[in-house]
Short mmCIF file of C-alpha atoms and ligand atoms in Angstrom, two decimals:
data_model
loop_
_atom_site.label_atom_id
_atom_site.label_comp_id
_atom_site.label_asym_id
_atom_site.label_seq_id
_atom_site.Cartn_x
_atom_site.Cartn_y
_atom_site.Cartn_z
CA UNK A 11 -23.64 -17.82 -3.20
CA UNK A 12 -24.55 -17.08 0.57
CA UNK A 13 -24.85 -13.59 1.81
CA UNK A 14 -22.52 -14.62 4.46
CA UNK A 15 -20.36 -15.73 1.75
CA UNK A 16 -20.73 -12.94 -0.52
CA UNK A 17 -19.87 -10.59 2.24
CA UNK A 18 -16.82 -12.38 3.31
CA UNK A 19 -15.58 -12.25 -0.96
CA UNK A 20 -16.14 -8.33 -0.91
CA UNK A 21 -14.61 -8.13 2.41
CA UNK A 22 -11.40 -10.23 0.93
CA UNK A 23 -11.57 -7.99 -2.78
CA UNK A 24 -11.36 -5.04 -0.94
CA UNK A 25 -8.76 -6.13 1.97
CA UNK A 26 -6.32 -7.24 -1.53
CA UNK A 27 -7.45 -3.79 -3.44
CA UNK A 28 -6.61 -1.71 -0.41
CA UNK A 29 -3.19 -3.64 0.18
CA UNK A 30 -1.45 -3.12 -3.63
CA UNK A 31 -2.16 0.49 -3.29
CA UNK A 32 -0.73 0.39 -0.13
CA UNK A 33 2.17 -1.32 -1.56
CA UNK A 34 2.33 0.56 -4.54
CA UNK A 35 2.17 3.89 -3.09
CA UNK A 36 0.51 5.07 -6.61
CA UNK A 37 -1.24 2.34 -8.83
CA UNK A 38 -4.00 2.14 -11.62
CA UNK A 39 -7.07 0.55 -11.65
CA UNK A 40 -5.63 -1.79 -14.89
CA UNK A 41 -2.94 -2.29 -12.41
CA UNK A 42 -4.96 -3.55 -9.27
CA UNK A 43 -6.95 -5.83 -11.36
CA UNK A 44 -3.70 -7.70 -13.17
CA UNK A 45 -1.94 -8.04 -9.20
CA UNK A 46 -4.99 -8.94 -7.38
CA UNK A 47 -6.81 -11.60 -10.15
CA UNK A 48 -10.14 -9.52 -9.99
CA UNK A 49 -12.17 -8.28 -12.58
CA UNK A 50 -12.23 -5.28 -14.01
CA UNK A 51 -15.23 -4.88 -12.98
CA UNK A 52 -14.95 -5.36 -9.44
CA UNK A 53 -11.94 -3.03 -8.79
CA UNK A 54 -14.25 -0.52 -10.41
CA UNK A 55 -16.94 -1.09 -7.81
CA UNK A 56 -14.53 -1.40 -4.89
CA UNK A 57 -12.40 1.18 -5.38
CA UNK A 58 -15.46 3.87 -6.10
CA UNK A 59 -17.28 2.61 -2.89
CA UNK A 60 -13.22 3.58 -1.35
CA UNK A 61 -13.21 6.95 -2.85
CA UNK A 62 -16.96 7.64 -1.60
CA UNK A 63 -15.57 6.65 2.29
CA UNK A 64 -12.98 8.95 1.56
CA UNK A 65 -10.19 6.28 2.01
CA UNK A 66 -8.58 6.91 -1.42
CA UNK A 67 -8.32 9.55 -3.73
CA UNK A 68 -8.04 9.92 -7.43
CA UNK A 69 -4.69 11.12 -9.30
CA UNK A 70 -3.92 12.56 -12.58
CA UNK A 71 -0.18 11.87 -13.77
CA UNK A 72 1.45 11.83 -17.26
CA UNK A 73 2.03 8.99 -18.48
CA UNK A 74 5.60 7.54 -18.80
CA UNK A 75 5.41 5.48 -21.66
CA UNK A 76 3.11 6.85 -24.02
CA UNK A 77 3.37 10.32 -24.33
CA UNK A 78 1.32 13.70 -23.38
CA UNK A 79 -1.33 10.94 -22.17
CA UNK A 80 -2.52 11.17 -18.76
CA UNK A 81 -3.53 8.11 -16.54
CA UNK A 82 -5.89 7.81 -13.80
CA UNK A 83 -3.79 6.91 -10.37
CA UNK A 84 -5.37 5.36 -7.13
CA UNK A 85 -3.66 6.40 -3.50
CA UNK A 86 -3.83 5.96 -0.28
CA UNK A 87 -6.04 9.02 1.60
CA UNK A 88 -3.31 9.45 4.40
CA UNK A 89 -6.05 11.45 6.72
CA UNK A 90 -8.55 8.54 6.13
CA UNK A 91 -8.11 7.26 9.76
CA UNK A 92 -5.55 8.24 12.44
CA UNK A 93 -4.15 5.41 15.71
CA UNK A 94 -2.37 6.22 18.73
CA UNK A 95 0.38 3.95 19.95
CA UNK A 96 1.68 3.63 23.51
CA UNK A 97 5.00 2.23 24.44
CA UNK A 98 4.90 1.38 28.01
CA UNK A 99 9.05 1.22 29.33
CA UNK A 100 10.16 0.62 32.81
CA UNK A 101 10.74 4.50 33.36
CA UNK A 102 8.62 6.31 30.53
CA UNK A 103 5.28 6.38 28.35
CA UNK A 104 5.97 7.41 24.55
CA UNK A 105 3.20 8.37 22.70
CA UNK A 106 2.88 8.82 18.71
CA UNK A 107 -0.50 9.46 16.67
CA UNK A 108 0.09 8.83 12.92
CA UNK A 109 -2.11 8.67 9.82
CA UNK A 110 -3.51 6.34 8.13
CA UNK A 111 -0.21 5.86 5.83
CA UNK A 112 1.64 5.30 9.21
CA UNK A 113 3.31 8.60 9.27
CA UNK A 114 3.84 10.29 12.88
CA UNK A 115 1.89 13.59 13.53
CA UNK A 116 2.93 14.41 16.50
CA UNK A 117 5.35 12.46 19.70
CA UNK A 118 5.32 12.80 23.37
CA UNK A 119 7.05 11.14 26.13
CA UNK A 120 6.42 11.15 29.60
CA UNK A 121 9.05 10.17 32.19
CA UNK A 122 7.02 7.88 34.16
CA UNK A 123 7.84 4.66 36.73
CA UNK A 124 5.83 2.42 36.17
CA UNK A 125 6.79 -0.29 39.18
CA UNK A 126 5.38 2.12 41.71
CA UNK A 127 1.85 2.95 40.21
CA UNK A 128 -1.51 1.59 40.42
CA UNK A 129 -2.70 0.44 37.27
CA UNK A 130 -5.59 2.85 36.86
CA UNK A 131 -3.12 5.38 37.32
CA UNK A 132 -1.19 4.33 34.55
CA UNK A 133 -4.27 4.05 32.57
CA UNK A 134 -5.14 7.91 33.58
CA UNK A 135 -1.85 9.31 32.87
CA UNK A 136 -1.71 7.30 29.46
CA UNK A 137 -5.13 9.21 28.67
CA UNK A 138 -3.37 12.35 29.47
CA UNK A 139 -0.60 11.62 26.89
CA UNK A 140 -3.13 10.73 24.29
CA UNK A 141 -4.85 13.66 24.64
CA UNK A 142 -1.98 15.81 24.76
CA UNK A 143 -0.32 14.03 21.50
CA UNK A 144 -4.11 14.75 19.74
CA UNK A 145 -3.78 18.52 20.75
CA UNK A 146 -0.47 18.49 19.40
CA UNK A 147 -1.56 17.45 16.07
CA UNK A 148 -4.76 19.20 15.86
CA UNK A 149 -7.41 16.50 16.12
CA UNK A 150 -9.80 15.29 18.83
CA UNK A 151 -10.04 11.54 19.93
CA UNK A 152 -13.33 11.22 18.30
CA UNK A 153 -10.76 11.46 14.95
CA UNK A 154 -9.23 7.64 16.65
CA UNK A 155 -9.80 5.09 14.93
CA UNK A 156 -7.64 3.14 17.51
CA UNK A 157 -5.31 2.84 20.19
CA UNK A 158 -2.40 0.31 20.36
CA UNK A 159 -0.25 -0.45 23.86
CA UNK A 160 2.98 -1.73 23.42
CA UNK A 161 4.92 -3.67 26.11
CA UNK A 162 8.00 -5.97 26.32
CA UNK A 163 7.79 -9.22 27.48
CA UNK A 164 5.03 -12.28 26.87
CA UNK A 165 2.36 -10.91 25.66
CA UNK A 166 -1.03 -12.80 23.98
CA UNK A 167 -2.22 -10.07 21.87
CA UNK A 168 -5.48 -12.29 20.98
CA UNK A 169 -6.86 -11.72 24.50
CA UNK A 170 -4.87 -8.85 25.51
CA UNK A 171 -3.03 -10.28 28.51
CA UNK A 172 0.74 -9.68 29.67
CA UNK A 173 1.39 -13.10 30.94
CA UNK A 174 5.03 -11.22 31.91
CA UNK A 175 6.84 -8.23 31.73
CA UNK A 176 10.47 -7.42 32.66
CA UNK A 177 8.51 -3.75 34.16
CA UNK A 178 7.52 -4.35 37.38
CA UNK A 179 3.85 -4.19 37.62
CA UNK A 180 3.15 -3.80 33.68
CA UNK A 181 1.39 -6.59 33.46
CA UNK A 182 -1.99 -5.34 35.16
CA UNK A 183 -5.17 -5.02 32.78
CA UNK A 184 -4.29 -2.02 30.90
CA UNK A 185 -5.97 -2.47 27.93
CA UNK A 186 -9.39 -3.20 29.54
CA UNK A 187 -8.89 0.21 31.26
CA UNK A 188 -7.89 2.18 28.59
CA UNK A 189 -10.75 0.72 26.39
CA UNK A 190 -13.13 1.70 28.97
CA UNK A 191 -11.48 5.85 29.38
CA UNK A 192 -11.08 5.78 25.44
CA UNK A 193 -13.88 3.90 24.43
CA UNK A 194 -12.43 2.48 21.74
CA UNK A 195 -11.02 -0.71 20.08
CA UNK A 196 -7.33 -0.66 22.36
CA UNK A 197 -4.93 -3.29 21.20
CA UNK A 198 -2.34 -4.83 23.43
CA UNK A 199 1.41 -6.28 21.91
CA UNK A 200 4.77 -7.39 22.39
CA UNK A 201 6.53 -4.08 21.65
CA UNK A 202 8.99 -6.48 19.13
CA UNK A 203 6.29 -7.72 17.94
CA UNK A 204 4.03 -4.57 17.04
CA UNK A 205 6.94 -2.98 15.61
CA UNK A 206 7.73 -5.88 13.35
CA UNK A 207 4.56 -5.83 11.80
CA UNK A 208 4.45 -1.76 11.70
CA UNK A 209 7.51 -2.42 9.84
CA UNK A 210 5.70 -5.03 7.64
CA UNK A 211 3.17 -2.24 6.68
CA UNK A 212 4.63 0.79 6.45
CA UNK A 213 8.81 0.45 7.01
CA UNK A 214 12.09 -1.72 5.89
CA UNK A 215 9.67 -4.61 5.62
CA UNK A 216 7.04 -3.95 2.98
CA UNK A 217 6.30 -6.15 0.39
CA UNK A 218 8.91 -8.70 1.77
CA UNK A 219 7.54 -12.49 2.92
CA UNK A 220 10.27 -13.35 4.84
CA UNK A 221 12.40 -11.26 7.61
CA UNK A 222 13.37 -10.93 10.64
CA UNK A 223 13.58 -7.73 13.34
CA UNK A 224 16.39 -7.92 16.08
CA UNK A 225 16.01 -4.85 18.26
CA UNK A 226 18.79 -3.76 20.33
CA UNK A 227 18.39 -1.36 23.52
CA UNK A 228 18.04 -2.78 27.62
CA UNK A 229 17.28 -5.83 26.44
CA UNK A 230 17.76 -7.82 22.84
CA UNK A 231 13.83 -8.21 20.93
CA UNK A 232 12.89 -9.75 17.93
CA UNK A 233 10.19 -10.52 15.22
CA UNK A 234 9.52 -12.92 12.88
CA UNK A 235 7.69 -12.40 9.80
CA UNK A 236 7.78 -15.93 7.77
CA UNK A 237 5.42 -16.08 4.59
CA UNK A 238 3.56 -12.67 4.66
CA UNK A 239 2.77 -13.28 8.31
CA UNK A 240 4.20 -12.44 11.69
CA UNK A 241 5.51 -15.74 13.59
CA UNK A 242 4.11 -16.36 17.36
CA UNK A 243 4.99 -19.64 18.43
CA UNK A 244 2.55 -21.89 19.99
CA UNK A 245 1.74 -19.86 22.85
CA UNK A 246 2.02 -16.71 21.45
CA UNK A 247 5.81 -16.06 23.24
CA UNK A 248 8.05 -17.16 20.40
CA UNK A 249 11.25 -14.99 19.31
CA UNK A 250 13.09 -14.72 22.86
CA UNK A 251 16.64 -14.45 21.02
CA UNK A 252 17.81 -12.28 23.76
CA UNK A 253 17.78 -15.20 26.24
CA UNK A 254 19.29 -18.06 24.25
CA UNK A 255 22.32 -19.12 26.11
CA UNK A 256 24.93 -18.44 24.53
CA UNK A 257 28.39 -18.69 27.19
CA UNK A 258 27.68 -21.82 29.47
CA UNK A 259 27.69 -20.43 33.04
CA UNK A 260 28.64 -16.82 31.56
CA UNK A 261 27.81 -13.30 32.98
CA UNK A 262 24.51 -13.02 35.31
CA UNK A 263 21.53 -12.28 32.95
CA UNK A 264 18.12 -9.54 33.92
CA UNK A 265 16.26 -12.76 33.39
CA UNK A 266 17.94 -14.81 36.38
CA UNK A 267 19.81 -17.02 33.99
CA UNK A 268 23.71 -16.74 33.20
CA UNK A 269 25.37 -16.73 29.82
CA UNK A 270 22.12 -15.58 27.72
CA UNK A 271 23.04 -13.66 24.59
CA UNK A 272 21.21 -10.64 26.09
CA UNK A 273 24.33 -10.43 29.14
CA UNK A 274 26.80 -9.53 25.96
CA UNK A 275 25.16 -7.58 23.49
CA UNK A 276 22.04 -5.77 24.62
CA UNK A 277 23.06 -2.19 26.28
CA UNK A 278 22.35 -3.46 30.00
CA UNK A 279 24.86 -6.67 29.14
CA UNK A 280 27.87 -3.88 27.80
CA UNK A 281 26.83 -1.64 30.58
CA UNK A 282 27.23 -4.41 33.60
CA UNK A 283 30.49 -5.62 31.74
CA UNK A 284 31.95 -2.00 31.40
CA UNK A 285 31.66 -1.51 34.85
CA UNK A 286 33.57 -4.48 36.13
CA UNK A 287 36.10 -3.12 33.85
CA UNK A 288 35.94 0.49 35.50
CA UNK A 289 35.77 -1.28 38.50
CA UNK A 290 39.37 -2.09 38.56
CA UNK A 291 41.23 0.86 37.60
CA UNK A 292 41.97 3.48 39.59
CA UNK A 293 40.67 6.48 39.69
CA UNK A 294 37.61 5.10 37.39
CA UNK A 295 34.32 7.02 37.34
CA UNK A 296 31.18 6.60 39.39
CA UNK A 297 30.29 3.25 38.60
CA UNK A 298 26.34 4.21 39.86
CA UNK A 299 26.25 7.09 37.57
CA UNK A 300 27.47 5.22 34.41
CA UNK A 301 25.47 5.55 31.39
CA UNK A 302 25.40 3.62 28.05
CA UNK A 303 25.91 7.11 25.91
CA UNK A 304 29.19 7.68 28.23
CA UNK A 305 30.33 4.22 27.63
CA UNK A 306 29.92 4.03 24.15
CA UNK A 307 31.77 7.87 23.71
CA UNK A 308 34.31 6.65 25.52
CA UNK A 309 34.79 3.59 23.42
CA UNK A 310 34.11 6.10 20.61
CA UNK A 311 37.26 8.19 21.68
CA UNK A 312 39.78 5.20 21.92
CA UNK A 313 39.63 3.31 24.96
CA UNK A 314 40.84 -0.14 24.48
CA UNK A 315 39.01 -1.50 27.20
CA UNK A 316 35.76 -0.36 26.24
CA UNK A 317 36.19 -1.24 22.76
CA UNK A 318 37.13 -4.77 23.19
CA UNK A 319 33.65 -5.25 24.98
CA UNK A 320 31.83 -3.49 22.16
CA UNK A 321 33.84 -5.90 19.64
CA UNK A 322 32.88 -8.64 21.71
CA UNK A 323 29.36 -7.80 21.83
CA UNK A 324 29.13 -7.72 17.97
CA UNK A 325 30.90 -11.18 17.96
CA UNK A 326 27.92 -12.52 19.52
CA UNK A 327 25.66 -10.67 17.21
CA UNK A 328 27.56 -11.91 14.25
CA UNK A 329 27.07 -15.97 15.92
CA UNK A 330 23.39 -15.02 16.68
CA UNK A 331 22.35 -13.41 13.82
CA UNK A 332 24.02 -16.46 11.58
CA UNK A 333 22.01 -18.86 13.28
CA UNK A 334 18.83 -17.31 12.62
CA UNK A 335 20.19 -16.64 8.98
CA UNK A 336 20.32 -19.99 8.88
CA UNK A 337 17.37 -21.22 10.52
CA UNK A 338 14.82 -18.82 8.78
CA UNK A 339 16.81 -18.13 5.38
CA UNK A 340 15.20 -14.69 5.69
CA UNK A 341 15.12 -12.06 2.42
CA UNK A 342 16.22 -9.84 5.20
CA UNK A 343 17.22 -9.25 9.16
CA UNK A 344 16.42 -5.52 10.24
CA UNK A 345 18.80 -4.59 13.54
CA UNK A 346 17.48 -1.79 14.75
CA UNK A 347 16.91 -0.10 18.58
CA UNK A 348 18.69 2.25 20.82
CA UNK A 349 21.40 0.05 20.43
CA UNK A 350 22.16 0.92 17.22
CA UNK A 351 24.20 4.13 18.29
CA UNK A 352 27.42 2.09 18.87
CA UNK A 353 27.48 2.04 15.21
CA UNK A 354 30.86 0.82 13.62
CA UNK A 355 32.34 -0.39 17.00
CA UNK A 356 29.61 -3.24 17.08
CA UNK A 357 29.15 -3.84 13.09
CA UNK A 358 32.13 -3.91 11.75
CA UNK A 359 33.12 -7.21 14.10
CA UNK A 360 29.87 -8.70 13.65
CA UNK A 361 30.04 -8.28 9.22
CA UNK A 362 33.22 -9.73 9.53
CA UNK A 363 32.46 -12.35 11.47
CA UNK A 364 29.29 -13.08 9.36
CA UNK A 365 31.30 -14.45 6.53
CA UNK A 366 32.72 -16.98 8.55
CA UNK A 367 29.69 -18.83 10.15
CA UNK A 368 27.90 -18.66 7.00
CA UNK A 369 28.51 -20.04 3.68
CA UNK A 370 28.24 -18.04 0.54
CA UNK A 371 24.42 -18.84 -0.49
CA UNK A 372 23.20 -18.31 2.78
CA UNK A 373 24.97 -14.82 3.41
CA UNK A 374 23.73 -13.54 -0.14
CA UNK A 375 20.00 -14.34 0.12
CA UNK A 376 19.82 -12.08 3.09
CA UNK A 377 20.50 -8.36 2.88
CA UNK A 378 21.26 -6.94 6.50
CA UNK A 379 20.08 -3.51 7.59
CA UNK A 380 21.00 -1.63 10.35
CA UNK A 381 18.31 1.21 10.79
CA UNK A 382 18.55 3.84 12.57
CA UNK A 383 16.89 4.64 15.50
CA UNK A 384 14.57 7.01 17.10
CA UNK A 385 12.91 7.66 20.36
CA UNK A 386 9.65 7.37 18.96
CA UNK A 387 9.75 4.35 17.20
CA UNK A 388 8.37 2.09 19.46
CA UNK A 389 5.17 4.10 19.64
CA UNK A 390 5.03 4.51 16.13
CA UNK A 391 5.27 0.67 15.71
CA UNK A 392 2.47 0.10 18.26
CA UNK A 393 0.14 3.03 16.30
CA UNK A 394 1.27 1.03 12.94
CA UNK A 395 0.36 -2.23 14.94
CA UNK A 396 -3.33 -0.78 14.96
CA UNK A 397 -3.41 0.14 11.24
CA UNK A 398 -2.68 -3.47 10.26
CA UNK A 399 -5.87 -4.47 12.17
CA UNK A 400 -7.96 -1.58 10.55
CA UNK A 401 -7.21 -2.27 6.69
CA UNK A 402 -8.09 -5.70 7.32
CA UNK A 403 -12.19 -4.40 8.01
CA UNK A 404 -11.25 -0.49 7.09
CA UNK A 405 -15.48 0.28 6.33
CA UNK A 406 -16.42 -0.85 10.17
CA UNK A 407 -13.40 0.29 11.93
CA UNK A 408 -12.74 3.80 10.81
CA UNK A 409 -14.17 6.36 12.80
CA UNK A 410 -16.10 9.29 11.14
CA UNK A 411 -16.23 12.12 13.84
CA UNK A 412 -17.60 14.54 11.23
ZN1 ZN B 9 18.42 -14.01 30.02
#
């Protein structure tokens, strides 16, 4: 065999050995050898040359089928490498550094506006953050192993260009600046997107082939994870649910467009509609002060009004959610974001509604989850985003500071 070749085989044995005890949480080495199809022999090799570089760690626990015997466990070293992701939003940075298990040590957001900033101050300010969130959890940026960026709109994450953002001004080179303050591998994604696959690695999606994300909060996100991998479309752009049409000539969408599915059921569509409503009644609040959390307490507390446009807005969920059901025949479809608060007065329509646009095998080969939701998510995701790159070349991308 070639060198070249022989390196690439190693490279590929210890990518698959890394990933079941990833998967596994806790595995043996008998274990790795029957899932991945190598030889005893290798995993030995591999997974000593891992416990040398201090990515995994050796585990004594009793045995649970033969008694009083003790077997030799392989897991994940969770302070083998630490990310940082950034999730850039209209009005705020959110920052989250997490281990190499994907599990947040410490958070930090930053109201910031993005639309009327220079780019290099964005990229300053994001160092700030960083640097701040690595105080925080007690570890220097020499301890980063990476740094992930996470933005919505159409993003190629090969090249790291925003192509285009709903935030005004987002799509300036970012990543090349923050590479340059950091000095460090920086990864730019789709915020969707980055989550998706944090939630691939580390979340609701593990070990699953086939499933789908739909993120609810300003706007309606998605990602698609068909066959072990996450789906980009041709030109990298694919999954725009939020902006399939779904009332001919219906309400004015942030896109330009009218009707799209985003104008019913992400928060800005309920907000815009809930304030026509206000609107006409008398004695109705500030319509310029109106919040989403207000709205959705009021709905909460019994007005019919209100409710009817959350019910609505699940409606559409239910018809858009069928016809990806449909088109993908997922395991499962995650529906997660901000969004998520309105709870019952969005889910229960849209369940009930489910069982009517699809037929019996498609609605029980897909398990729906509705996941909570919290502020740092997003950042987590894009830190998670990183980690997925790492363990695919963990012995030339971690950083040793000490
Ligand atoms: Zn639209």
């Amino acid at each position: 065999m070639k060198a070249a070749n022989r390196d690439f085989t190693r490279e590929l044995n210890l990518f698959n050995i890394l990933n079941s005890i990833r998967e596994a949480g806790s595995i043996s080495r008998v274990e790795i050898a029957e899932k991945t199809g190598q030889s005893k022999a290798s995993v030995t090799n591999i997974t000593a040359l891992l416990i040398e570089r201090g990515l995994i760690y050796e585990d004594k626990v009793e045995s649970s089928t033969s008694r009083g015997r003790r077997r030799i466990m392989l897991m994940l070293n969770p302070d083998a490498a630490y990310t940082v992701g950034i999730k850039i939003a209209a009005f705020r940075l959110s920052f989250a550094v997490v281990d190499f298990v994907g599990q947040v040590k410490s958070t930090l957001s930053i109201p910031f506006r993005v639309g009327e900033r220079s780019a290099a101050m964005l990229a300053a300010v994001a160092e700030d953050g960083i640097l701040h969130c690595l105080e925080d959890a007690r570890l220097k940026l020499e301890d980063l192993s990476g740094c992930g960026v996470a933005i919505p709109g159409f993003v190629d994450s090969a090249s790291g260009t925003c192509y285009w953002t709903p935030i005004q001004n987002g799509s300036s080179n970012i990543r090349d600046l923050l590479a340059q303050r950091l000095d460090m591998d920086v990864y730019l994604e789709n915020d969707a997107n980055s989550f998706t696959v944090a939630s691939q690695w580390f979340g609701l999606g593990k070990g699953i082939r086939n499933f789908l994300v739909v993120t609810i909060e300003e706007g309606i996100g998605m990602g698609i994870v068909v066959d072990g991998k996450l789906y980009q479309g041709a030109t990298g752009i694919a999954a725009e649910f939020g902006h399939m049409v779904i009332v001919p000539d219906g309400e004015p969408c942030r896109c330009g467009k009218l009707g799209c599915f985003e104008a019913y059921s992400a928060d800005s569509g309920i907000l815009q509609q809930a304030r026509k409503l206000l609107k006409r009644r008398k004695n109705g609040p500030d319509q310029d002060m109106l919040t989403i959390e207000e709205v959705t307490r009021w709905a909460r507390e019994g007005d019919r009004g209100l409710r009817k446009i959350f019910q609505q807005s699940g409606e559409f969920l239910a018809r858009g959610v069928a016809g990806l059901i449909q088109i993908f025949n997922p395991e499962r479809v995650i529906i997660t974001g901000e969004g998520v608060r309105a709870g019952d007065l969005v889910f229960d329509p849209m369940h009930k509604l489910l069982g009517k646009y699809l037929n019996r095998q498609q609605a029980n080969s897909t398990q729906i989850l509705i996941q909570e939701w919290n502020d740092h998510d997003w950042a987590q995701g894009a830190a998670g985003f990183v980690l997925s790159e790492i363990y695919k070349s963990p012995l030339n991308k971690i950083q040793r500071s000490g």
